[in-house]
XYZ file of C-alpha atoms in Angstrom:
766
model
C -0.148 -0.030 -0.176
C 1.287 3.414 -1.158
C 2.248 6.595 1.376
C -1.126 8.094 -0.284
C -3.329 5.322 0.434
C -2.189 4.759 4.170
C -2.855 8.208 4.806
C -6.418 7.889 2.863
C -7.042 5.145 4.845
C -6.299 6.845 8.298
C -8.101 9.693 7.221
C -10.924 7.932 6.360
C -10.781 6.005 9.892
C -10.654 9.124 11.745
C -13.482 10.244 10.393
C -15.842 7.134 11.099
C -14.615 7.593 14.483
C -15.903 10.915 14.530
C -18.676 10.153 13.250
C -19.023 7.389 15.521
C -18.506 9.870 18.415
C -20.704 12.190 17.374
C -23.578 10.211 17.203
C -23.207 8.340 20.343
C -22.743 12.157 21.484
C -26.187 12.861 19.896
C -27.809 10.184 21.273
C -26.592 10.023 24.657
C -29.770 11.117 26.493
C -31.093 7.744 25.128
C -27.933 5.709 26.196
C -27.780 6.317 29.381
C -32.112 6.709 30.088
C -32.811 3.472 28.539
C -30.956 1.160 30.712
C -31.395 3.656 33.498
C -35.346 3.191 33.417
C -35.373 -0.299 32.553
C -33.272 -1.471 35.268
C -35.211 0.263 37.967
C -38.719 -1.098 36.285
C -36.781 -4.911 36.608
C -35.625 -3.826 40.091
C -39.319 -3.008 40.810
C -40.870 -5.956 38.976
C -38.735 -8.685 40.754
C -40.168 -6.893 44.197
C -43.193 -8.170 42.902
C -44.922 -5.196 42.711
C -46.101 -5.204 38.798
C -47.337 -8.753 39.651
C -51.106 -8.093 40.444
C -51.083 -6.227 36.750
C -49.428 -8.550 35.172
C -51.689 -10.659 35.797
C -54.531 -8.363 35.045
C -53.544 -8.219 31.450
C -53.336 -11.846 31.445
C -56.941 -12.150 32.336
C -57.786 -9.398 29.794
C -56.230 -11.148 27.141
C -57.327 -14.828 27.573
C -61.391 -13.113 27.726
C -59.889 -11.282 24.117
C -59.172 -13.832 22.130
C -61.080 -15.555 19.786
C -63.611 -18.186 21.042
C -62.571 -21.780 20.410
C -65.278 -24.281 19.007
C -66.321 -27.014 21.552
C -63.824 -29.821 22.515
C -66.181 -32.776 21.796
C -63.678 -34.766 23.411
C -64.338 -33.769 26.801
C -68.290 -33.548 28.351
C -68.968 -33.634 32.131
C -71.836 -35.161 33.999
C -72.752 -31.666 36.500
C -73.827 -32.509 39.915
C -76.689 -28.874 40.004
C -79.379 -27.816 42.460
C -82.036 -29.898 40.433
C -80.508 -33.135 41.036
C -80.333 -32.938 44.475
C -83.641 -31.682 44.891
C -84.422 -34.899 42.778
C -82.166 -36.569 44.863
C -83.646 -34.992 48.312
C -80.794 -34.379 50.378
C -77.316 -32.248 50.569
C -75.064 -35.358 49.445
C -75.499 -37.967 46.434
C -75.380 -41.317 48.416
C -73.328 -43.772 47.032
C -76.123 -45.678 44.965
C -76.439 -42.914 42.699
C -73.471 -42.437 41.755
C -72.969 -46.444 41.196
C -75.938 -46.263 38.613
C -74.304 -43.233 37.308
C -71.638 -45.129 36.352
C -72.705 -47.915 35.161
C -74.392 -45.974 32.570
C -71.861 -43.997 31.344
C -69.707 -47.521 31.047
C -72.385 -49.066 28.758
C -71.200 -45.863 26.461
C -67.748 -46.712 25.890
C -65.858 -43.911 27.150
C -62.834 -43.653 26.737
C -62.463 -42.510 30.750
C -64.418 -41.499 33.086
C -63.184 -38.703 35.985
C -65.116 -38.589 39.533
C -64.691 -35.262 40.442
C -66.430 -36.524 43.955
C -64.729 -36.970 47.392
C -64.997 -41.076 48.391
C -63.516 -41.353 51.095
C -65.741 -42.274 53.188
C -69.112 -44.129 52.752
C -72.265 -42.504 51.812
C -74.984 -44.227 52.467
C -76.988 -46.148 50.717
C -75.367 -48.151 48.166
C -71.645 -48.204 49.305
C -70.766 -51.203 48.499
C -72.209 -50.882 45.365
C -70.198 -48.284 44.400
C -67.178 -50.319 45.392
C -68.005 -53.014 43.228
C -68.531 -50.485 40.293
C -64.754 -48.665 41.350
C -63.474 -52.463 41.010
C -64.825 -53.340 37.692
C -63.807 -50.142 35.925
C -60.724 -49.465 34.879
C -60.783 -46.292 33.155
C -62.396 -44.705 36.464
C -60.436 -42.189 37.381
C -61.146 -41.045 41.547
C -59.992 -38.028 43.111
C -57.670 -37.218 46.474
C -56.916 -33.303 47.377
C -52.755 -33.638 48.204
C -51.332 -30.199 49.163
C -52.187 -28.739 52.609
C -51.959 -30.259 56.149
C -53.449 -33.800 56.433
C -55.622 -32.883 59.595
C -57.229 -29.948 57.893
C -57.201 -29.664 54.032
C -55.612 -33.044 53.070
C -58.685 -35.359 51.532
C -57.744 -38.974 51.115
C -58.588 -41.025 47.986
C -61.292 -43.833 47.964
C -59.654 -46.714 49.238
C -60.793 -49.171 46.457
C -59.428 -46.793 43.906
C -56.207 -45.667 45.600
C -55.598 -49.652 46.004
C -56.295 -49.689 42.616
C -53.506 -46.962 41.578
C -56.482 -44.863 39.395
C -56.746 -41.838 41.786
C -55.705 -38.496 40.602
C -55.067 -35.509 42.629
C -57.363 -32.684 41.713
C -55.782 -30.151 43.543
C -56.823 -26.493 41.924
C -53.892 -23.586 43.051
C -55.284 -20.392 42.991
C -52.652 -17.470 43.076
C -53.229 -14.463 45.744
C -55.825 -12.282 44.430
C -57.661 -16.093 44.227
C -57.911 -16.430 40.576
C -56.868 -19.910 39.048
C -54.291 -19.588 36.409
C -52.020 -22.805 36.926
C -52.620 -26.466 36.851
C -50.861 -29.494 37.875
C -49.581 -32.471 36.044
C -48.175 -34.127 39.098
C -47.383 -33.255 42.478
C -45.337 -34.812 45.168
C -47.211 -36.763 47.878
C -44.883 -38.424 50.663
C -41.830 -38.214 48.302
C -44.012 -39.846 45.778
C -45.289 -38.541 42.497
C -48.736 -38.433 42.052
C -50.639 -37.481 38.846
C -53.329 -35.097 38.820
C -56.520 -35.829 38.054
C -56.721 -34.518 34.703
C -53.125 -35.876 33.018
C -54.298 -39.079 34.201
C -58.024 -38.759 32.328
C -55.789 -37.113 29.235
C -53.407 -40.327 29.878
C -56.310 -42.602 29.820
C -57.671 -40.844 25.871
C -54.287 -41.024 24.565
C -53.048 -44.429 25.131
C -55.790 -45.500 22.611
C -53.982 -43.084 20.156
C -50.633 -45.202 21.209
C -49.224 -41.856 22.723
C -47.672 -41.470 26.143
C -45.673 -39.208 28.006
C -41.678 -39.247 27.265
C -38.662 -37.249 28.042
C -37.841 -35.392 24.628
C -35.598 -37.058 22.047
C -33.329 -34.065 21.428
C -32.822 -33.525 25.403
C -31.712 -35.621 27.971
C -33.739 -34.153 30.566
C -36.618 -36.864 31.879
C -37.991 -33.691 34.152
C -39.505 -32.455 30.672
C -42.453 -34.585 29.173
C -43.403 -34.553 25.590
C -46.811 -35.627 24.635
C -47.079 -36.199 21.420
C -45.608 -33.373 19.697
C -45.819 -30.920 22.205
C -43.740 -30.381 24.640
C -44.717 -29.550 27.904
C -42.002 -27.176 29.948
C -42.732 -27.164 33.921
C -43.337 -24.368 35.169
C -41.137 -21.976 37.141
C -41.144 -19.275 39.870
C -40.562 -16.104 37.883
C -42.875 -17.424 34.339
C -44.324 -15.328 32.844
C -45.479 -12.314 35.011
C -45.257 -14.250 38.144
C -42.950 -13.438 40.638
C -41.592 -16.203 43.442
C -44.342 -18.193 42.835
C -44.547 -21.763 44.681
C -43.417 -24.457 41.553
C -43.912 -27.445 43.910
C -44.338 -30.592 41.298
C -45.078 -29.758 37.713
C -47.355 -27.302 37.179
C -48.362 -25.728 33.834
C -50.145 -22.495 33.116
C -53.893 -23.379 32.122
C -54.814 -22.461 28.463
C -58.150 -21.982 29.118
C -60.426 -23.324 25.797
C -63.114 -20.757 27.122
C -65.263 -19.331 29.833
C -68.286 -21.200 31.822
C -70.445 -23.693 29.717
C -67.691 -24.348 27.271
C -68.119 -27.732 27.583
C -71.207 -29.817 26.674
C -72.316 -30.412 30.144
C -75.188 -32.673 31.167
C -77.141 -33.066 34.743
C -76.886 -36.107 36.520
C -80.036 -36.932 36.417
C -80.011 -36.768 32.850
C -77.856 -39.676 32.363
C -80.105 -41.946 35.584
C -83.158 -41.333 33.515
C -81.638 -41.927 29.932
C -81.920 -38.435 28.456
C -78.939 -38.506 26.418
C -78.309 -40.701 23.610
C -77.020 -44.267 24.033
C -73.295 -43.486 22.478
C -73.047 -39.973 24.149
C -70.039 -40.848 25.921
C -68.468 -43.246 23.359
C -64.775 -42.253 22.920
C -64.788 -39.423 25.154
C -63.820 -38.256 28.424
C -66.540 -37.974 30.650
C -66.081 -36.427 34.098
C -68.724 -35.743 37.000
C -68.654 -32.944 39.567
C -70.855 -30.721 41.519
C -71.678 -27.818 39.761
C -73.975 -26.451 42.143
C -73.821 -23.289 44.268
C -74.468 -25.367 47.639
C -71.409 -27.589 46.474
C -68.759 -25.075 47.267
C -66.525 -25.984 44.607
C -66.458 -22.933 42.501
C -63.347 -20.995 42.037
C -62.384 -17.758 40.653
C -61.033 -18.093 36.287
C -59.662 -15.594 34.463
C -63.608 -15.480 32.798
C -64.247 -14.621 36.358
C -63.178 -11.016 36.702
C -64.877 -8.668 34.244
C -65.127 -4.587 35.492
C -62.950 -5.624 38.925
C -65.193 -7.787 40.380
C -65.418 -10.846 40.456
C -68.663 -12.683 38.902
C -69.615 -16.361 37.629
C -66.690 -18.287 39.151
C -65.771 -21.770 37.563
C -67.123 -25.167 38.927
C -63.649 -27.583 39.723
C -65.038 -29.887 37.582
C -65.021 -27.465 34.313
C -61.531 -26.140 35.403
C -60.476 -30.256 35.676
C -62.547 -30.241 31.835
C -59.918 -27.362 30.545
C -57.012 -28.887 31.572
C -57.790 -32.114 29.819
C -58.529 -30.767 26.528
C -55.735 -28.733 26.867
C -53.574 -31.749 27.262
C -55.284 -33.705 24.507
C -55.333 -30.750 21.871
C -51.798 -29.789 22.598
C -50.452 -33.527 22.148
C -53.029 -33.844 19.249
C -53.665 -31.119 17.054
C -50.410 -28.942 18.179
C -52.885 -26.365 19.946
C -49.825 -23.995 21.987
C -49.320 -24.276 25.668
C -49.062 -20.927 27.250
C -45.139 -20.436 27.369
C -42.758 -17.534 28.785
C -39.141 -16.507 27.592
C -35.952 -16.954 29.876
C -35.405 -14.531 32.285
C -32.653 -13.107 30.301
C -35.093 -12.472 27.490
C -37.375 -10.570 29.092
C -34.914 -8.516 30.587
C -33.720 -7.820 27.063
C -37.413 -7.311 26.093
C -37.994 -4.434 28.331
C -34.537 -2.759 27.823
C -36.203 -2.825 24.419
C -38.988 -0.722 24.462
C -37.390 1.303 27.679
C -35.356 2.165 24.647
C -38.553 2.417 22.377
C -39.686 4.990 24.692
C -36.014 7.139 25.298
C -35.795 6.875 21.001
C -38.654 8.035 20.240
C -39.137 10.566 22.666
C -35.745 12.098 22.089
C -36.298 12.606 18.352
C -39.344 13.915 18.382
C -37.722 16.654 20.841
C -35.196 17.512 18.321
C -37.734 17.484 15.362
C -39.962 20.565 15.192
C -42.632 22.886 13.431
C -45.618 23.560 14.245
C -46.167 23.473 17.788
C -49.443 22.036 17.765
C -48.568 19.397 15.153
C -45.681 18.504 16.675
C -47.628 17.834 20.058
C -49.853 16.138 17.977
C -47.303 13.998 16.584
C -46.126 13.452 19.683
C -48.663 12.005 20.883
C -49.822 9.596 18.065
C -46.481 8.389 17.970
C -46.795 7.493 21.687
C -49.544 6.419 21.413
C -48.545 3.641 18.153
C -45.852 2.786 20.598
C -48.248 1.938 23.434
C -50.495 -0.193 20.652
C -47.394 -1.769 19.311
C -46.613 -3.135 23.113
C -49.853 -4.541 23.278
C -50.424 -5.417 20.171
C -47.682 -7.744 20.064
C -47.787 -9.215 23.680
C -51.400 -9.542 22.426
C -50.745 -11.183 19.064
C -48.125 -13.038 20.537
C -50.209 -14.696 23.737
C -52.683 -16.128 20.672
C -49.799 -17.935 20.075
C -49.243 -19.252 23.227
C -46.505 -16.809 24.556
C -46.952 -14.962 27.559
C -44.939 -11.571 27.187
C -44.537 -9.906 29.981
C -46.306 -6.456 29.228
C -46.643 -4.113 32.270
C -43.117 -3.573 32.814
C -42.267 -3.081 29.552
C -44.713 -0.080 29.234
C -43.691 0.901 32.570
C -39.853 1.014 30.722
C -41.288 2.563 27.450
C -43.452 5.223 29.268
C -40.651 5.858 31.903
C -38.124 6.503 29.932
C -39.766 8.899 27.959
C -40.911 10.656 30.684
C -37.631 11.111 31.964
C -36.372 12.287 28.699
C -39.257 14.986 28.508
C -38.475 15.644 31.907
C -34.788 15.561 31.134
C -35.038 18.176 28.018
C -37.506 20.021 30.290
C -34.601 20.771 32.979
C -32.101 21.567 30.586
C -34.397 23.960 28.684
C -35.275 25.523 31.922
C -31.441 25.883 32.449
C -30.427 27.031 29.227
C -33.771 29.303 29.799
C -32.413 30.237 33.393
C -28.620 31.268 31.730
C -29.685 32.850 28.423
C -32.789 34.614 29.739
C -30.762 37.197 30.899
C -29.031 38.182 27.662
C -31.381 37.070 25.296
C -35.328 37.080 24.617
C -37.836 34.032 25.365
C -38.048 34.382 21.581
C -34.422 33.706 21.278
C -34.042 31.003 23.469
C -37.248 29.194 21.928
C -35.978 29.320 19.074
C -32.369 28.119 20.170
C -34.274 25.277 21.960
C -37.177 24.141 19.268
C -35.476 25.135 16.022
C -33.796 22.194 14.077
C -30.966 25.041 13.254
C -31.289 27.048 16.245
C -28.138 25.279 17.678
C -26.133 25.257 14.182
C -23.658 27.565 13.496
C -24.008 29.796 10.701
C -26.611 32.295 9.672
C -29.268 33.702 7.417
C -29.764 37.142 5.756
C -32.541 38.654 7.230
C -33.909 42.494 7.435
C -33.793 43.547 10.704
C -33.869 46.980 12.148
C -30.578 47.859 14.642
C -31.013 49.421 17.755
C -27.721 50.701 19.356
C -27.378 52.775 22.648
C -23.928 54.343 24.354
C -23.424 56.478 27.275
C -21.830 59.883 26.548
C -18.608 60.381 28.325
C -19.100 57.133 30.523
C -14.901 56.289 29.464
C -14.095 59.255 30.976
C -15.974 59.014 33.623
C -15.485 55.495 34.643
C -11.862 56.136 34.694
C -12.264 58.590 37.601
C -14.415 56.189 39.608
C -13.195 52.535 41.673
C -14.328 49.615 39.538
C -17.018 48.643 41.953
C -18.525 52.112 41.676
C -18.354 52.051 37.545
C -20.150 48.098 38.127
C -22.472 49.855 40.132
C -24.045 52.437 37.810
C -23.693 50.266 35.044
C -26.167 47.493 36.712
C -28.531 50.370 37.494
C -28.263 51.182 34.105
C -28.639 47.925 32.025
C -31.430 46.769 34.308
C -33.912 49.328 33.556
C -32.484 49.383 29.522
C -33.041 45.476 29.408
C -36.724 45.333 31.196
C -37.766 48.319 28.324
C -36.111 46.295 25.832
C -38.123 42.941 26.570
C -41.337 45.148 26.853
C -40.918 46.146 23.307
C -39.473 42.495 22.162
C -36.050 43.350 21.286
C -33.505 40.819 21.221
C -30.523 41.997 22.889
C -27.526 40.952 20.632
C -24.513 42.155 23.122
C -23.550 44.125 25.647
C -20.281 46.197 25.274
C -19.573 47.831 28.356
C -21.980 50.650 28.558
C -23.573 50.222 24.600
C -26.173 47.622 24.409
C -26.332 46.112 20.632
C -30.438 45.524 20.145
C -31.967 43.468 16.961
C -35.627 43.956 16.237
C -36.767 41.205 13.796
C -34.215 38.459 14.523
C -34.872 35.962 14.752
C -38.838 36.377 13.650
C -39.466 39.817 11.624
C -42.403 41.048 11.899
C -44.046 44.008 10.429
C -43.613 46.269 13.073
C -40.180 45.853 14.144
C -38.939 49.127 13.212
C -41.611 51.043 15.053
C -41.245 48.809 18.114
C -37.331 49.925 17.907
C -38.509 53.434 17.512
C -40.513 53.465 20.274
C -37.616 51.142 23.079
C -35.463 53.905 22.151
C -37.835 56.684 23.203
C -38.777 54.475 26.255
C -35.336 54.022 26.974
C -34.504 57.672 26.956
C -37.618 58.539 29.087
C -36.451 55.638 31.391
C -33.406 57.785 32.267
C -34.854 59.768 34.178
C -35.106 56.964 36.892
C -32.071 55.888 36.487
C -30.483 59.374 37.111
C -32.471 59.160 40.301
C -30.426 56.214 41.392
C -27.128 57.173 40.182
C -27.449 60.620 42.184
C -28.416 58.735 45.348
C -24.988 57.226 45.169
C -23.486 60.862 44.951
C -22.119 60.061 41.264
C -23.044 62.277 38.030
C -26.203 62.524 36.033
C -25.591 59.978 32.730
C -27.068 60.985 28.863
C -27.359 58.396 26.449
C -27.182 58.616 22.809
C -29.796 56.099 21.103
C -29.227 55.137 16.636
C -31.317 53.216 14.580
C -30.939 51.683 11.471
C -32.648 49.341 9.353
C -31.106 46.899 6.663
C -30.345 43.164 5.250
C -27.398 41.615 7.952
C -26.679 37.835 8.375
C -28.329 36.597 11.744
C -27.179 32.973 13.507
C -25.083 31.566 15.524
C -21.346 32.939 14.938
C -18.444 31.100 15.980
C -16.925 27.693 16.434
C -17.589 24.805 18.613
C -15.699 25.815 21.708
C -17.721 29.626 21.360
C -20.936 29.941 19.538
C -22.584 33.447 20.220
C -26.149 34.801 18.323
C -26.008 37.760 16.586
C -25.903 39.674 13.600
C -23.196 40.785 10.785
C -23.634 43.106 8.079
C -22.648 46.613 7.340
C -26.125 48.246 8.562
C -24.786 46.876 11.949
C -21.844 49.165 11.369
C -23.699 52.019 9.883
C -26.223 51.814 13.279
C -23.266 51.874 15.145
C -21.587 55.169 13.533
C -25.348 57.053 13.612
C -24.925 56.399 17.321
C -21.691 58.725 17.481
C -23.615 61.387 16.177
C -25.799 61.572 18.954
C -26.191 63.845 22.225
C -27.110 63.057 25.197
C -30.895 62.025 25.295
C -30.866 62.151 21.695
C -32.711 59.571 18.659
C -30.998 59.354 15.572
C -32.745 57.167 12.814
C -31.642 56.103 9.158
C -33.329 57.101 6.332
C -33.982 53.544 5.764
C -36.000 53.692 9.128
C -37.521 56.206 7.998
C -38.863 54.582 5.284
C -39.607 51.455 7.214
C -41.743 53.367 10.039
C -43.216 56.473 7.604
C -42.869 59.824 8.890
C -46.460 60.296 9.624
C -45.670 58.075 12.344
C -42.832 60.309 13.612
C -42.643 63.314 15.614
C -39.136 64.380 14.251
C -37.547 67.228 15.469
C -34.880 68.008 12.237
C -32.790 66.486 9.931
C -28.562 66.161 9.035
C -26.196 64.934 6.298
C -23.518 63.289 7.247
C -21.195 61.164 5.627
C -19.779 58.595 8.001
C -16.457 56.467 7.884
C -16.799 53.700 5.470
C -20.033 55.450 3.525
C -19.539 56.361 -0.056
C -22.243 58.515 -0.156
C -23.759 61.367 2.209
C -27.021 59.907 4.373
C -29.368 61.944 6.254
C -30.243 61.403 10.069
C -33.128 62.353 11.284
C -33.860 63.077 14.915
C -36.854 61.554 16.744
C -39.091 63.404 19.183
C -41.972 61.420 19.554
C -43.922 58.304 17.862
C -47.693 58.887 17.526
C -50.104 56.055 17.185
C -50.970 52.957 19.731
C -47.512 54.041 21.408
C -47.768 57.865 22.061
C -44.436 58.166 23.158
C -42.371 61.755 23.051
C -39.503 63.318 24.437
C -39.223 66.488 26.515
C -37.552 69.456 24.887
C -36.375 72.068 26.633
C -34.565 75.100 24.816
C -31.274 75.511 25.672
C -30.355 79.198 26.287
C -26.326 80.167 25.815
C -25.640 82.940 28.259
C -23.035 85.565 27.315
C -19.838 85.572 29.524
C -18.503 88.460 30.672
C -15.222 87.012 30.648
C -14.225 84.640 28.103
C -12.549 81.433 29.294
C -9.793 80.460 26.953
C -9.388 77.040 25.785
C -7.706 74.139 24.208
C -9.398 71.737 21.950
C -8.351 68.340 20.045
C -10.890 66.009 17.615
C -11.403 62.773 18.185
C -11.125 60.769 16.048
C -12.992 57.393 16.698
C -11.288 56.883 20.215
C -7.919 58.470 19.023
C -7.305 61.799 19.744
C -6.045 63.814 16.756
C -1.962 65.389 17.028
C -3.577 69.010 16.567
C -4.155 71.519 19.110
C -6.790 73.796 18.372
C -6.992 77.237 20.808
C -10.205 79.033 21.212
C -12.614 80.539 24.106
C -15.360 79.778 25.347
C -17.703 82.881 25.260
C -21.215 81.590 25.945
C -22.598 79.059 28.582
C -25.337 76.417 28.719
C -26.693 73.952 30.868
C -25.231 71.667 28.869
C -23.022 73.253 26.659
C -21.456 76.340 25.582
C -20.559 78.424 22.485
C -16.676 78.250 21.465
C -15.038 81.140 19.208
C -11.769 79.757 17.314
C -8.900 81.618 16.818
C -8.672 83.529 14.048
C -5.310 81.741 12.839
C -7.773 78.534 13.338
C -10.685 79.639 11.858
C -10.246 77.748 8.326
C -10.130 74.546 10.696
C -13.244 74.377 12.518
C -14.044 70.974 13.742
C -16.604 69.276 12.095
C -20.331 68.941 12.870
C -21.125 66.342 15.552
C -17.643 65.425 15.776
C -16.390 65.001 19.465
C -13.748 66.948 21.266
C -11.589 66.677 24.132
C -11.243 70.166 26.199
C -8.885 71.860 28.484
C -10.089 74.705 29.751
C -7.309 77.368 30.411
C -7.280 79.611 33.625
C -10.776 78.427 35.093
C -9.326 77.844 38.104
C -6.102 79.847 39.573
C -4.841 76.759 41.422
C -4.278 75.436 38.093
C -3.287 76.638 34.602
C -4.841 73.717 32.673
C -8.060 71.772 33.615
C -8.457 68.003 33.622
C -10.205 66.924 30.424
C -13.611 67.114 28.908
C -15.490 66.136 26.272
C -18.225 67.458 24.132
C -19.970 66.511 20.636
C -20.102 69.388 18.243
C -23.787 70.592 17.433
C -25.364 70.925 14.219
C -26.256 74.502 15.283
C -26.246 77.998 13.103
C -23.252 80.158 14.462
C -21.087 82.599 13.015
C -18.151 81.982 11.132
C -15.629 81.977 13.506
C -17.689 79.759 16.255
C -19.860 76.401 16.759
C -22.096 75.071 19.250
C -21.205 71.964 21.491
C -22.928 70.043 23.710
C -20.764 68.846 26.587
C -20.660 64.755 26.973
C -18.316 64.629 30.409
C -17.260 67.276 32.446
C -14.861 66.882 35.062
C -16.078 67.362 38.470
C -13.563 70.722 39.801
C -14.965 72.067 35.836
C -18.378 71.414 36.263
C -18.541 73.109 39.532
C -16.925 76.343 37.949
C -18.573 76.573 34.551
C -21.920 75.905 36.791
C -20.949 78.925 39.539
C -20.164 81.136 36.533
C -23.486 80.088 34.499
C -25.263 81.167 38.072
C -23.196 84.637 38.160
C -24.399 85.179 34.267
C -28.157 84.812 34.978
């Protein structure tokens, strides 16, 4: 491989690595949330807290399955209340059962199951029943094995026990009293005892040449196979169970249906020959009590309806369901109720936790109209829930009991965790950036798919820039703590006004503020709001100065410049540092316009005037200037107020310039940006007002008058007897008519000693 090929391969490898890292980072919320929620749900599940809900869904799925046709191989002779009334006593005598069994034997059934305890005689006719027991090899009796011998266990008929024709009829009820499990066998005194239903099924299958045996491909004699069906023994954590008693060889009952799903005739019907002579041929016939008084009724999944237990099922019918389940599995491949291994179930829960986290994470980064996105999020969530419920229900119809509640909680929990995480992050971002940006900008950053990407787009905006006149000179004379205190007072008031008029604060520049109207979202009244905001900012300066004077500090004055035009708006910077800002010549022009302002003045460009309309504004005059970097002169307009719905106006006081009896000599230099020019001019202060003065230039320098709206540095001579040259002072040249050698200035900063002396002179002249 050549060096170029090796370099290309390394580059590709780095690119792939970078992409992989980017992918991992972009989905970090999913990688963290999905396993965390899954583990929490799994731990909750292991406590058994979800078991009852899982059982309820099992019952619901059981009831909701399509109804199967009757299994004609299994029938019931039910001892009901009419039979007891016909007999005339609460317990059916042995003679009656003997006669009924004889009649059933004549029908040649494959098996007869007597689900009636006969450990003790019930005369008359006990000996007759014993003889029938001895002569009926396909008759299976019952005994109750589970429980204390003295109180709960019930012995078998001695005759049938001796012949080995006994099965355990124990019914396994869960803690909510519902029967969901049955037995193949259980252990009694270390000996296996077939269950009543399994024994009957084996007698039927024996005629089909089918007997239970271990699976051929597995060396595990504890797992039985009937026909092609493998009967996996129930374990304590199968399905929705947690820590269940798995004594013996249990299976989950796959009910064929609810009550009366099997053909049932009464005992009297058999005794009085009301059924066809071949009614029981090749069938499994179960004899058992179905009457209410027999107290042999149990709740099943079909009993739980609307939260109440109704229509319990007779024990003999539960056994009929189990017999049918064994026969259908062995002969018809009807699926048994199976469950996954614990590891498979854990992965299933993790999968749905990942689904919830992924969908929510994805939709939180997808944006459009809020109502449409909210509807889509709800729809996607419902589809996910439907997918979980639908898939588990479909699996249940195929015989698989998959966890439902844990993955459902994992789905909802991970989705909720992502929502909470993003909401918390958004809240933190809003709390942080809300101090600097409008809610609209923060929302754009958080909710727009492009909001956090680097780059920008061209957009028409109105730019407002403000600056405190002479603040730089003032701050040089004050301790940093006082400078910060002044700025906090000033900026707090300005921010409140800017927010009221929905301006986007681009940046602070010391005492200056750059505000955008029309970013990130353009509105029709951007220019109007910008001007109204500027006037409101000037109006609130009175309150600002009241608080500043309480700190024994001089009053402040602010100038505002406004311009309208297309700029690039967006996230400018790099991955290390990004700033939401605007860039373009129109922003630069707004700064230039602001430099032409004096204190308490608002100047706008012609573009802004055209945007808003002159009829809306109260204009105080216009001036033509040629800012640095602008090829052609432009007109600026002073705004004194705005009409219509804002109805805001600046209070203008005519400034009186009072002649001085004794002129004050001074030196002045023109400021070029932040730099002081090297040329020093001489002049005299001949008139004085509260905020400005009229200056006459020396004859020799009359041809070099300072440009209108330029900034000057002033130093007075002989103003104070103790010093020849005063401290630095600053002023702006006004666009005010004067004589050939004079010009007017507006003080932007006067040193405290100079201000005191000038105020004294002004009072004396008055």
